[in-house]
Amino acid sequence: MQHTKKPPYSLLFIFGGSGDLNYRKLIPALFNLYVDQRMPDRFAIYGIGRSEYTNDRYRDHLLKGIKEFSRRKDKGDGAWETFAKNVSYLQFDASDASCYTQITDCITAKEKEFGVTPIVIFYLAVAPQLVPVIAKNLQQLPSCFQRESTRIVVEKPFGHDLQSAHELNLLLSNIFEEEQIYRIDHYLGKETVQNILAFRFANALFEPIWNRNYIDHIQITASETVGVDGRGDYYEGSGALRDMVQNHILQLLCMIAMEPPLSFDANEIRNKKTDVLNAIRKITRESVHGFAVRGQYAGGWMMGKQVKSYRQEDKVAPQSGVETFAAVKFYIDNWRWQDVPFYVRTGKRMNSKATAISVVFRPAPVFSFPQEAAETWRSNRIIFSITPEADIRLRFQAKRPGTAMTLNPVNMMFKYKDEYEVAEPEAYETLLLDVMEGDATLFMRSDQVEASWKVIMPIIEAWQSRPPIDFPNYSPGSWGPEDSEALIARDGHNWITLPLAGKDESNQ
Ligand SMILES: NC(=O)C1=CN([C@@H]2O[C@H](COP(=O)(O)OP(=O)(O)OC[C@H]3O[C@@H](n4cnc5c(N)ncnc54)[C@H](OP(=O)(O)O)[C@@H]3O)[C@@H](O)[C@H]2O)C=CC1
Ligand SMILES: O=C1O[C@H](COP(=O)(O)O)[C@@H](O)[C@H](O)[C@H]1O
C-alpha cells in the first residue's frame, strides 16, 4: 500500500491474456503505472491464451482497450509504443503441461538480459475451474520454488464453491508458501473502499453511533449496465452470486461491519473481517426464498440501443437458469449488529452503473416539528459512493429558507475530485504494484475466502435444487426483478435510487 519507490524488475505471465479482464483492466492499469513512472525500470508482460495472435496483432488489440479504458489513454506521444515493446503473447493451452517450457525459456532469457533474478508473477485471470491445473503445471517449473521472487495471483471467484475453494487452498499451499499467494479482490484496491477504514477508525465522531442502537439498516448496491457480452463462457459457470456477492459485496460488508483493528497489520485486519463473515447468520436452504432473490435480464431497449437477452448472448445456453441479478438480506449476529438488516444487490443490464454503501440511521425518537414541516422528512444516512463518483456524503435535515418551518434533506459532501489534485489510481494499479512489491495487506487470506463461501452456499444449493421458472424476469435498464423491491419493502424500506444526483436528491 505504501508506494514510494519503483518495484524490482518483474516478469508478469498473465493466463487469460486474451480475456476481458486483461483487456479492460489489467493492461490499462499497467500502462497507467508506466505513464506515471511506477513500473519497474525493467519488466516484461506475457499474455497467455489459446486464441491466435501474433505479437503485433496482440498489441493492436490491447491498444484498443487502452483507448477505451485507460485513464491515461494513448496520447500519441510514443508512451504506448515503448510500453508495448515489453508485451508479448504466448499461444498455448494452459492445461497442457508440455507447453510450459515456453515460460521457462522466457524467464531464462530475461534473467540473462536483466542481469538479475526478476520477480516472477503468474497472474491467473481465468475461470476458477482452470486454476488447479495451471497451479499443478507451474509446480513443474523450477522457477516456482524460488520463494523470494515468485508470486501467484489468483482472481476471484476463488474456487467454485466451498469444497473447491478448500481443495484449491490445500493444493496451493502444497506448491507455494502462503506469502507467495495473492488472492485478489479488486474492490479492496478501490480508494473509497480503503477510505471506509479511515472514515470509521480515524475519526472519533462516527464510531460511537456505528451500531444497532443508531443504525436502522444498511444497503449495498453494485449495479452494472453492461451485459455479459463476450463472457458467456465464464459467466455460465458463475452467475451473479459467485461473480459479485461471494467476494466484492461481502468484502464491502466486512469493511462496514468489522470491529476496530488494533493495528493496520495485514493479519489483524483480515482477522477482524473474518470475524464478521463468521458471525453472519446462516440462511437455511428452506428459508432462502425469504432472504434471497434472483433474476435474469430479458432482451429489449436500453439507452437507445437494442440489447440481447442473457439467453441470447454468445456461449449461453438457450434455457440457461444462471442468475444475472441477486439480492440478499443478511444479518450479523453479534453485539454491534444484532437485528440490523444488510440488504445487498447486484446485477447486469441494470439502470445505472453504480456502486454504493448506504448506512441508514434510525429516525429521531420524537418529531417535535409541526406535521406540515415533515413533507420531505427522511432519516439521516451516510453514503459511500464508489462508482461513478468517489465521494462520501452525510445526509441530514435542514430548514428550507422561508417564513414557514419546512424541513428538507441536504448533504455534506466529501468528493475526492474536489479535495485532491492527484488522480485516483484504478484499483488494479494499486494491487498490481502491491504484488510486484510483495505487500499482501489488501489481499484475501485462505480462511476469509472459505468463510465467505460458507455464507452463500445455502443460497447456491437452494437455487440449484429449484430451477427458476420465471426467467427472464427483468427488463434491461430496470432495477432488477420486482421481487427485489418486495424483499426490502416487506421490512418497510426501499432501495435508495442510484447513482446519487450531485447535490439535490430531495425526492429521496
Ligand atoms: N472481466 C472483469 O471485469 C473481471 C473479471 N474477473 C475475473 O477474471 C477471471 C477471468 O474473467 P474474464 O477475463 O472476464 O473471462 P474471459 O472469458 O473474458 O477470459 C477467459 C480467459 O481464459 C483463457 N482460457 C480459457 N481456457 C484456457 C485454456 N485452456 N488455456 C489457456 N487459456 C484459457 C481464455 O483464452 P482463450 O479463449 O484465448 O484460450 C481467456 O483469455 C474470472 O475469474 C473473473 O471472475 C475479476 C474482476 C473483473
Ligand atoms: O469482478 C468483477 O467485477 C466487474 C465489476 O467491476 P467494477 O470495478 O467495474 O465495478 C464485473 O463486471 C465482473 O462481472 C466481475 O467478474
Coordinates of C-alpha atoms and ligand atoms in Angstrom, one line a residue:
M1 CA 0.0 0.0 0.0
Q2 CA 3.0 2.3 0.6
H3 CA 4.3 3.2 -2.9
T4 CA 7.3 5.5 -2.8
K5 CA 9.8 3.8 -5.0
K6 CA 9.8 1.7 -8.1
P7 CA 9.2 -2.0 -7.7
P8 CA 12.0 -4.5 -8.6
Y9 CA 12.5 -5.8 -12.1
S10 CA 9.5 -8.0 -12.8
L11 CA 8.0 -10.5 -15.3
L12 CA 4.3 -10.9 -15.5
F13 CA 2.7 -14.0 -17.0
I14 CA -1.0 -13.4 -17.5
F15 CA -3.1 -16.5 -18.0
G16 CA -6.2 -15.2 -19.6
G17 CA -4.2 -12.8 -21.7
S18 CA -6.8 -12.9 -24.4
G19 CA -9.7 -12.3 -22.0
D20 CA -11.9 -9.5 -20.9
L21 CA -10.2 -8.7 -17.6
N22 CA -6.8 -8.4 -19.1
Y23 CA -8.2 -6.2 -21.9
R24 CA -10.3 -3.9 -19.8
K25 CA -8.5 -3.7 -16.5
L26 CA -5.0 -5.3 -16.2
I27 CA -3.2 -3.9 -19.3
P28 CA -4.8 -0.4 -18.9
A29 CA -3.7 -0.4 -15.2
L30 CA -0.1 -1.5 -16.1
F31 CA 0.0 1.2 -18.8
N32 CA -1.2 3.8 -16.4
L33 CA 1.6 2.8 -14.0
Y34 CA 4.1 3.0 -16.8
V35 CA 3.0 6.5 -17.8
D36 CA 3.2 7.6 -14.1
Q37 CA 6.7 6.1 -13.9
R38 CA 5.6 3.5 -11.3
M39 CA 6.5 0.4 -13.3
P40 CA 9.9 -1.3 -12.7
D41 CA 12.8 0.0 -14.8
R42 CA 12.9 -3.4 -16.5
F43 CA 9.8 -5.5 -17.0
A44 CA 8.1 -7.9 -19.4
I45 CA 4.4 -8.9 -19.7
Y46 CA 3.4 -12.1 -21.4
G47 CA -0.3 -12.7 -22.2
I48 CA -1.2 -16.4 -22.4
G49 CA -4.3 -17.9 -24.2
R50 CA -5.3 -20.3 -26.9
S51 CA -6.6 -17.6 -29.3
E52 CA -4.4 -16.8 -32.2
Y53 CA -2.4 -13.6 -32.1
T54 CA 0.9 -12.6 -33.4
N55 CA 2.7 -10.2 -31.1
D56 CA 1.8 -7.3 -33.3
R57 CA -1.9 -8.2 -33.5
Y58 CA -2.0 -8.7 -29.8
R59 CA -0.5 -5.3 -29.1
D60 CA -3.0 -3.7 -31.6
H61 CA -5.8 -5.5 -29.8
L62 CA -4.6 -4.2 -26.4
L63 CA -4.2 -0.7 -27.7
K64 CA -8.0 -0.6 -28.4
G65 CA -8.5 -1.4 -24.7
I66 CA -6.1 1.4 -23.7
K67 CA -8.0 3.9 -25.8
E68 CA -11.3 2.9 -24.2
F69 CA -10.4 2.0 -20.6
S70 CA -7.1 3.6 -19.5
R71 CA -7.3 6.8 -17.6
R72 CA -4.0 7.8 -19.2
K73 CA -5.3 6.9 -22.8
D74 CA -2.8 6.9 -25.6
K75 CA -1.7 10.4 -26.2
G76 CA 0.3 9.6 -29.3
D77 CA 3.5 10.6 -27.5
G78 CA 5.2 7.3 -28.0
A79 CA 4.5 6.0 -24.5
W80 CA 2.3 3.2 -25.8
E81 CA 4.9 2.1 -28.3
T82 CA 7.7 1.9 -25.7
F83 CA 5.4 0.2 -23.2
A84 CA 4.2 -2.3 -25.9
K85 CA 7.8 -3.4 -26.7
N86 CA 7.6 -5.1 -23.3
V87 CA 4.4 -7.0 -24.1
S88 CA 4.2 -10.3 -26.0
Y89 CA 1.8 -13.2 -26.5
L90 CA 2.3 -16.9 -25.8
Q91 CA -0.3 -19.0 -27.5
F92 CA -0.9 -22.3 -25.7
D93 CA -3.5 -24.4 -23.9
A94 CA -2.8 -23.9 -20.2
S95 CA -4.0 -27.4 -19.4
D96 CA -1.1 -28.8 -21.5
A97 CA 1.9 -29.3 -19.2
S98 CA 4.3 -29.7 -22.1
C99 CA 3.8 -26.1 -23.2
Y100 CA 5.2 -24.6 -20.0
T101 CA 8.7 -24.7 -21.3
Q102 CA 7.8 -21.5 -23.2
I103 CA 7.6 -19.8 -19.8
T104 CA 10.9 -21.2 -18.6
D105 CA 12.6 -20.0 -21.8
C106 CA 11.2 -16.5 -21.3
I107 CA 12.4 -16.4 -17.7
T108 CA 15.9 -17.7 -18.6
A109 CA 16.2 -15.1 -21.5
K110 CA 15.1 -12.2 -19.3
E111 CA 17.4 -13.2 -16.4
K112 CA 20.3 -13.0 -18.9
E113 CA 19.1 -9.7 -20.3
F114 CA 18.4 -8.1 -16.9
G115 CA 21.5 -9.5 -15.3
V116 CA 19.5 -10.2 -12.1
T117 CA 16.7 -12.6 -11.0
P118 CA 13.5 -10.7 -11.6
I119 CA 10.3 -11.1 -9.6
V120 CA 8.2 -13.7 -11.5
I121 CA 4.4 -13.2 -11.2
F122 CA 1.9 -15.8 -12.5
Y123 CA -1.4 -13.9 -12.8
L124 CA -4.4 -16.3 -13.2
A125 CA -7.1 -14.2 -14.9
V126 CA -9.1 -17.3 -15.8
A127 CA -12.2 -19.1 -14.7
P128 CA -11.8 -20.9 -11.4
Q129 CA -12.0 -24.4 -12.9
L130 CA -8.7 -23.8 -14.7
V131 CA -6.8 -22.7 -11.7
P132 CA -5.9 -26.1 -10.2
V133 CA -4.4 -27.4 -13.5
I134 CA -2.4 -24.3 -14.0
A135 CA -1.0 -24.4 -10.5
K136 CA 0.0 -28.1 -11.0
N137 CA 1.7 -27.3 -14.2
L138 CA 3.5 -24.4 -12.7
Q139 CA 4.7 -26.7 -10.0
Q140 CA 6.9 -28.4 -12.6
L141 CA 8.7 -25.2 -13.3
P142 CA 12.0 -24.8 -11.3
S143 CA 11.2 -21.0 -11.0
C144 CA 8.2 -21.7 -8.8
F145 CA 10.3 -22.7 -5.9
Q146 CA 12.2 -19.5 -5.6
R147 CA 10.3 -18.4 -2.7
E148 CA 11.6 -14.9 -2.5
S149 CA 10.9 -14.0 -6.1
T150 CA 7.9 -16.0 -7.4
R151 CA 4.3 -15.0 -6.7
I152 CA 0.9 -16.3 -7.9
V153 CA -2.1 -14.1 -8.2
V154 CA -5.5 -15.9 -8.2
E155 CA -8.5 -14.0 -9.4
K156 CA -11.9 -14.2 -7.8
P157 CA -14.1 -16.2 -7.5
F158 CA -11.5 -18.3 -5.7
G159 CA -12.9 -21.8 -6.3
H160 CA -16.4 -22.5 -7.5
D161 CA -17.9 -23.4 -4.1
L162 CA -16.8 -24.1 -0.6
Q163 CA -15.4 -27.6 -1.3
S164 CA -13.4 -26.5 -4.4
A165 CA -12.1 -23.4 -2.6
H166 CA -10.9 -25.6 0.3
E167 CA -9.3 -28.0 -2.1
L168 CA -7.6 -25.2 -4.0
N169 CA -6.3 -23.7 -0.8
L170 CA -4.8 -27.1 0.0
L171 CA -3.3 -27.5 -3.4
L172 CA -1.8 -24.0 -3.5
S173 CA -0.3 -24.4 0.0
N174 CA 1.4 -27.6 -1.2
I175 CA 3.1 -25.8 -4.0
F176 CA 3.6 -22.2 -2.7
E177 CA 4.2 -20.6 0.7
E178 CA 1.2 -18.5 1.9
E179 CA 3.2 -15.3 1.4
Q180 CA 3.6 -16.2 -2.3
I181 CA -0.2 -16.4 -2.8
Y182 CA -2.2 -13.3 -3.7
R183 CA -6.0 -13.9 -3.7
I184 CA -7.2 -10.8 -5.4
D185 CA -10.5 -9.0 -5.0
H186 CA -10.1 -5.7 -6.8
Y187 CA -12.8 -3.9 -4.8
L188 CA -10.2 -3.8 -2.0
G189 CA -7.9 -1.7 -4.1
K190 CA -10.6 1.0 -4.7
E191 CA -9.9 4.3 -3.0
T192 CA -13.3 4.8 -1.4
V193 CA -13.3 1.2 -0.1
Q194 CA -10.0 1.8 1.6
N195 CA -11.3 5.1 2.9
I196 CA -14.1 3.3 4.8
L197 CA -11.4 2.3 7.3
A198 CA -10.1 5.8 7.6
F199 CA -13.6 7.2 7.9
R200 CA -14.6 4.8 10.7
F201 CA -11.4 4.4 12.6
A202 CA -9.5 7.7 12.3
N203 CA -12.5 9.8 13.4
A204 CA -14.0 9.7 16.9
L205 CA -17.2 11.2 15.5
F206 CA -18.9 8.2 13.9
E207 CA -17.8 5.1 15.7
P208 CA -19.9 5.7 18.9
I209 CA -23.1 5.6 16.7
W210 CA -21.9 2.8 14.4
N211 CA -24.1 0.1 15.9
R212 CA -27.6 -1.3 16.3
N213 CA -28.7 1.5 18.6
Y214 CA -28.5 4.1 15.9
I215 CA -28.3 2.3 12.6
D216 CA -31.6 1.1 11.1
H217 CA -30.3 -0.8 8.2
I218 CA -27.5 -0.9 5.6
Q219 CA -27.8 -1.2 1.8
I220 CA -25.0 -2.2 -0.6
T221 CA -25.7 -1.9 -4.4
A222 CA -23.3 -2.8 -7.2
S223 CA -25.3 -2.4 -10.4
E224 CA -23.9 -2.5 -13.9
T225 CA -25.3 -1.5 -17.2
V226 CA -23.2 -4.0 -19.2
G227 CA -24.4 -7.4 -20.1
V228 CA -22.2 -10.4 -20.0
D229 CA -21.1 -9.5 -23.6
G230 CA -18.3 -11.9 -24.7
R231 CA -18.1 -13.6 -21.3
G232 CA -20.8 -16.1 -21.6
D233 CA -18.4 -19.0 -21.2
Y234 CA -17.2 -17.8 -17.9
Y235 CA -20.5 -16.4 -16.6
E236 CA -22.5 -19.6 -17.3
G237 CA -20.3 -21.3 -14.7
S238 CA -20.6 -18.4 -12.3
G239 CA -23.7 -16.2 -12.1
A240 CA -24.1 -13.0 -10.0
L241 CA -23.9 -14.7 -6.6
R242 CA -20.5 -16.2 -7.3
D243 CA -19.2 -13.4 -9.5
M244 CA -20.0 -10.5 -7.2
V245 CA -21.6 -11.4 -3.9
Q246 CA -19.3 -14.1 -2.6
N247 CA -16.3 -11.7 -3.0
H248 CA -16.7 -8.0 -3.7
I249 CA -20.0 -7.4 -1.9
L250 CA -19.1 -9.5 1.2
Q251 CA -15.8 -7.7 1.4
L252 CA -17.7 -4.3 1.4
L253 CA -20.0 -5.6 4.1
C254 CA -16.9 -6.6 6.2
M255 CA -15.4 -3.1 5.9
I256 CA -18.6 -1.5 7.1
A257 CA -19.3 -4.0 9.9
M258 CA -15.8 -5.0 11.3
E259 CA -14.7 -4.2 14.8
P260 CA -11.8 -1.6 15.1
P261 CA -8.5 -3.2 14.3
L262 CA -5.7 -3.0 16.9
S263 CA -3.2 -2.1 14.2
F264 CA -3.0 -1.9 10.4
D265 CA -1.1 -5.2 10.3
A266 CA -2.4 -7.2 7.4
N267 CA -3.4 -10.2 9.6
E268 CA -5.1 -8.1 12.2
I269 CA -7.4 -6.6 9.5
R270 CA -8.1 -10.0 8.0
N271 CA -8.9 -11.4 11.4
K272 CA -11.5 -8.7 12.1
K273 CA -13.1 -9.2 8.7
T274 CA -13.2 -13.0 9.1
D275 CA -15.0 -12.4 12.4
V276 CA -17.7 -10.6 10.6
L277 CA -18.1 -13.4 8.0
N278 CA -18.3 -16.0 10.8
A279 CA -21.0 -14.0 12.5
I280 CA -23.3 -13.7 9.5
R281 CA -26.5 -15.6 10.3
K282 CA -26.7 -18.9 8.4
I283 CA -29.6 -18.8 5.9
T284 CA -31.1 -22.3 5.9
R285 CA -31.9 -23.8 2.5
E286 CA -35.5 -23.9 3.5
S287 CA -35.6 -20.1 4.3
V288 CA -33.7 -18.9 1.2
H289 CA -36.8 -17.6 -0.5
G290 CA -37.4 -15.1 2.3
F291 CA -33.8 -13.8 2.2
A292 CA -32.6 -14.0 -1.5
V293 CA -34.0 -13.1 -4.9
R294 CA -32.5 -14.0 -8.3
G295 CA -33.1 -12.6 -11.7
Q296 CA -32.1 -12.8 -15.3
Y297 CA -32.3 -10.0 -17.9
A298 CA -34.6 -10.1 -20.9
G299 CA -33.8 -8.5 -24.2
G300 CA -35.1 -5.1 -25.2
W301 CA -34.1 -1.5 -25.5
M302 CA -31.6 0.2 -23.2
M303 CA -30.1 3.7 -23.6
G304 CA -31.4 3.9 -27.1
K305 CA -29.8 0.6 -28.2
Q306 CA -31.4 -2.8 -28.7
V307 CA -29.7 -5.4 -26.4
K308 CA -29.9 -9.2 -26.3
S309 CA -31.4 -11.2 -23.5
Y310 CA -28.9 -13.1 -21.4
R311 CA -30.1 -16.3 -23.1
Q312 CA -29.2 -14.9 -26.5
E313 CA -25.7 -14.0 -25.5
D314 CA -22.7 -15.9 -27.0
K315 CA -21.9 -19.2 -25.4
V316 CA -25.0 -19.1 -23.1
A317 CA -27.4 -22.0 -23.1
P318 CA -30.8 -21.1 -24.7
Q319 CA -32.7 -22.2 -21.5
S320 CA -30.0 -21.0 -19.0
G321 CA -31.1 -20.8 -15.4
V322 CA -28.0 -18.7 -14.4
E323 CA -28.8 -15.6 -12.5
T324 CA -27.6 -12.2 -13.7
F325 CA -29.1 -10.4 -10.7
A326 CA -29.0 -11.3 -7.0
A327 CA -30.3 -9.6 -3.9
V328 CA -29.8 -10.9 -0.4
K329 CA -30.8 -9.8 3.1
F330 CA -28.1 -10.7 5.7
Y331 CA -28.0 -10.4 9.5
I332 CA -24.8 -10.3 11.6
D333 CA -25.3 -12.0 14.9
N334 CA -23.0 -10.0 17.2
W335 CA -23.5 -7.3 19.9
R336 CA -22.9 -4.5 17.4
W337 CA -25.3 -5.6 14.6
Q338 CA -27.9 -7.9 16.1
D339 CA -31.2 -7.5 14.1
V340 CA -29.8 -4.8 11.7
P341 CA -30.6 -6.0 8.2
F342 CA -27.9 -5.6 5.5
Y343 CA -29.6 -5.6 2.1
V344 CA -27.2 -6.2 -0.9
R345 CA -28.0 -6.4 -4.6
T346 CA -26.0 -6.7 -7.8
G347 CA -26.9 -7.2 -11.4
K348 CA -26.0 -6.8 -15.1
R349 CA -28.0 -4.7 -17.6
M350 CA -29.5 -2.6 -14.8
N351 CA -30.5 1.0 -14.8
S352 CA -27.1 2.6 -13.9
K353 CA -23.5 1.7 -13.2
A354 CA -23.3 2.5 -9.6
T355 CA -21.6 1.0 -6.5
A356 CA -22.5 2.5 -3.1
I357 CA -23.0 1.6 0.5
S358 CA -25.8 3.4 2.3
V359 CA -25.9 3.5 6.1
V360 CA -29.4 4.5 7.1
F361 CA -29.9 5.7 10.6
R362 CA -32.9 5.3 12.9
P363 CA -35.4 8.2 12.8
A364 CA -35.3 10.8 15.6
P365 CA -37.1 9.4 18.6
V366 CA -39.6 12.2 18.7
F367 CA -40.7 14.5 15.9
S368 CA -41.2 17.9 17.6
F369 CA -41.7 19.9 14.5
P370 CA -45.2 20.8 13.2
Q371 CA -46.6 17.9 11.0
E372 CA -46.6 20.1 7.8
A373 CA -42.8 20.6 8.2
A374 CA -42.4 16.9 7.6
E375 CA -43.1 16.7 3.9
T376 CA -39.7 15.6 2.9
W377 CA -38.7 14.0 6.2
R378 CA -36.3 11.2 5.9
S379 CA -33.8 9.5 8.2
N380 CA -30.2 10.5 8.4
R381 CA -27.8 8.5 6.3
I382 CA -24.2 8.3 5.2
I383 CA -23.5 7.1 1.7
F384 CA -20.1 5.9 0.5
S385 CA -20.3 6.2 -3.3
I386 CA -17.7 4.1 -5.0
T387 CA -18.8 4.4 -8.6
P388 CA -19.4 6.5 -10.7
E389 CA -18.2 9.3 -8.3
A390 CA -16.0 8.6 -5.4
D391 CA -17.5 10.5 -2.6
I392 CA -18.9 10.3 0.9
R393 CA -22.0 12.2 1.8
L394 CA -23.8 12.7 5.1
R395 CA -27.5 13.4 4.7
F396 CA -29.4 15.4 7.3
Q397 CA -32.4 17.6 7.7
A398 CA -32.2 21.4 7.3
K399 CA -34.7 24.2 7.4
R400 CA -35.7 25.4 3.9
P401 CA -35.3 29.2 3.6
G402 CA -38.6 31.0 4.1
T403 CA -41.1 32.0 6.6
A404 CA -42.5 28.5 7.1
M405 CA -40.8 25.8 9.0
T406 CA -40.2 23.2 6.3
L407 CA -37.6 20.5 6.6
N408 CA -35.6 19.5 3.6
P409 CA -32.8 16.8 3.4
V410 CA -29.4 18.2 2.4
N411 CA -25.9 16.8 2.0
M412 CA -22.5 17.4 3.5
M413 CA -20.1 16.1 0.9
F414 CA -16.5 14.9 0.6
K415 CA -15.6 14.5 -3.0
Y416 CA -12.2 13.0 -3.9
K417 CA -12.0 15.1 -7.1
D418 CA -12.6 18.4 -5.3
E419 CA -10.3 17.7 -2.4
Y420 CA -7.3 16.2 -4.0
E421 CA -5.5 17.3 -7.1
V422 CA -3.9 13.9 -7.9
A423 CA -5.9 11.4 -9.9
E424 CA -7.4 8.5 -8.1
P425 CA -5.5 5.3 -9.2
E426 CA -7.5 2.4 -10.6
A427 CA -7.9 -0.4 -8.1
Y428 CA -5.8 -2.7 -10.2
E429 CA -2.9 -0.2 -10.3
T430 CA -2.7 -0.3 -6.5
L431 CA -3.0 -4.1 -6.4
L432 CA -0.6 -4.9 -9.2
L433 CA 2.0 -2.6 -7.5
D434 CA 1.4 -4.4 -4.2
V435 CA 2.1 -7.7 -5.9
M436 CA 5.3 -6.5 -7.5
E437 CA 6.4 -5.0 -4.2
G438 CA 5.3 -8.1 -2.2
D439 CA 2.7 -6.5 0.0
A440 CA -0.3 -8.7 0.7
T441 CA -2.3 -6.4 3.0
L442 CA -5.1 -5.8 0.5
F443 CA -5.4 -9.5 -0.5
M444 CA -7.5 -12.3 0.9
R445 CA -6.4 -15.0 3.3
S446 CA -7.5 -18.6 2.8
D447 CA -9.8 -18.7 5.8
Q448 CA -11.6 -15.5 4.7
V449 CA -12.3 -16.9 1.3
E450 CA -13.7 -20.1 2.8
A451 CA -15.8 -18.2 5.4
S452 CA -17.5 -16.2 2.6
W453 CA -18.3 -19.4 0.6
K454 CA -19.9 -20.7 3.8
V455 CA -22.2 -17.7 3.8
I456 CA -23.5 -18.1 0.3
M457 CA -23.5 -21.9 -0.1
P458 CA -27.1 -22.5 1.2
I459 CA -28.3 -20.0 -1.4
I460 CA -26.4 -21.6 -4.2
E461 CA -27.7 -25.1 -3.2
A462 CA -31.3 -23.9 -2.8
W463 CA -31.2 -22.2 -6.2
Q464 CA -29.6 -25.2 -7.9
S465 CA -32.2 -27.6 -6.5
R466 CA -35.1 -25.3 -7.7
P467 CA -34.5 -24.2 -11.3
P468 CA -36.1 -20.8 -11.9
I469 CA -39.4 -20.8 -13.7
D470 CA -39.8 -17.1 -14.4
F471 CA -36.6 -16.3 -16.2
P472 CA -36.0 -13.9 -17.8
N473 CA -37.7 -11.7 -15.2
Y474 CA -36.4 -8.2 -15.6
S475 CA -36.1 -5.7 -18.4
P476 CA -32.7 -4.2 -19.4
G477 CA -32.4 -0.8 -17.9
S478 CA -34.5 -1.6 -14.9
W479 CA -33.6 -2.1 -11.2
G480 CA -34.0 -5.9 -11.4
P481 CA -37.0 -8.1 -10.8
E482 CA -40.0 -6.9 -8.8
D483 CA -39.2 -9.5 -6.0
S484 CA -36.1 -7.4 -5.2
E485 CA -38.3 -4.4 -4.3
A486 CA -40.5 -6.7 -2.3
L487 CA -37.6 -8.2 -0.4
I488 CA -36.8 -4.8 1.2
A489 CA -40.4 -3.4 1.1
R490 CA -41.5 -6.2 3.4
D491 CA -39.4 -4.6 6.1
G492 CA -40.8 -1.1 5.4
H493 CA -37.8 0.2 3.4
N494 CA -37.0 0.9 -0.2
W495 CA -33.8 0.8 -2.2
I496 CA -32.1 4.2 -2.4
T497 CA -32.0 5.3 -6.1
L498 CA -28.6 5.4 -7.6
P499 CA -26.4 7.0 -8.8
L500 CA -26.9 9.9 -6.4
A501 CA -27.5 13.2 -8.1
G502 CA -24.9 16.0 -7.5
K503 CA -26.3 17.9 -4.5
D504 CA -30.0 17.6 -4.6
E505 CA -31.8 14.3 -4.1
S506 CA -34.8 15.8 -2.5
N507 CA -37.1 13.1 -3.9
Q508 CA -35.4 10.6 -1.5
Ligands
LIG1 N1 -13.8 -9.2 -16.6 C1 -13.8 -8.5 -15.5 O1 -14.2 -7.3 -15.4 C2 -13.3 -9.2 -14.3 C3 -13.0 -10.5 -14.2 N2 -12.5 -11.1 -13.1 C4 -12.2 -12.5 -13.0 O2 -11.2 -12.8 -14.0 C5 -11.4 -14.1 -14.5 C6 -11.4 -14.1 -16.0 O3 -12.6 -13.4 -16.4 P1 -12.7 -12.7 -17.8 O4 -11.4 -12.2 -18.3 O5 -13.8 -11.8 -17.7 O6 -13.1 -14.0 -18.7 P2 -13.0 -14.3 -20.2 O7 -13.9 -15.3 -20.5 O8 -13.0 -13.0 -21.0 O9 -11.5 -14.8 -20.4 C7 -11.1 -16.1 -20.0 C8 -9.6 -16.3 -20.4 O10 -9.2 -17.6 -20.1 C9 -8.5 -18.1 -21.2 N3 -8.6 -19.6 -21.3 C10 -9.7 -20.3 -21.1 N4 -9.3 -21.6 -21.2 C11 -8.0 -21.7 -21.5 C12 -7.1 -22.7 -21.7 N5 -7.4 -24.0 -21.6 N6 -5.8 -22.4 -21.9 C13 -5.4 -21.1 -21.9 N7 -6.2 -20.0 -21.7 C14 -7.5 -20.3 -21.5 C15 -9.2 -17.5 -22.4 O11 -8.3 -17.5 -23.5 P3 -8.6 -18.3 -24.9 O12 -10.0 -18.4 -25.1 O13 -7.8 -17.5 -25.9 O14 -7.9 -19.6 -24.6 C16 -9.4 -16.1 -21.9 O15 -8.2 -15.3 -22.1 C17 -12.6 -14.7 -13.8 O16 -12.2 -15.4 -12.7 C18 -13.3 -13.4 -13.3 O17 -14.1 -13.6 -12.1 C19 -12.3 -10.3 -12.0 C20 -12.6 -9.0 -11.9 C21 -13.2 -8.3 -13.1
LIG2 O1 -15.2 -8.9 -10.7 C1 -16.0 -8.5 -11.5 O2 -16.2 -7.1 -11.4 C2 -16.7 -6.4 -12.5 C3 -17.2 -5.1 -12.0 O3 -16.1 -4.4 -11.5 P1 -16.1 -2.8 -11.4 O4 -14.8 -2.4 -10.8 O5 -16.3 -2.3 -12.8 O6 -17.3 -2.4 -10.5 C4 -17.9 -7.2 -13.2 O7 -18.2 -6.6 -14.4 C5 -17.4 -8.6 -13.5 O8 -18.6 -9.3 -13.9 C6 -16.9 -9.3 -12.3 O9 -16.3 -10.5 -12.7

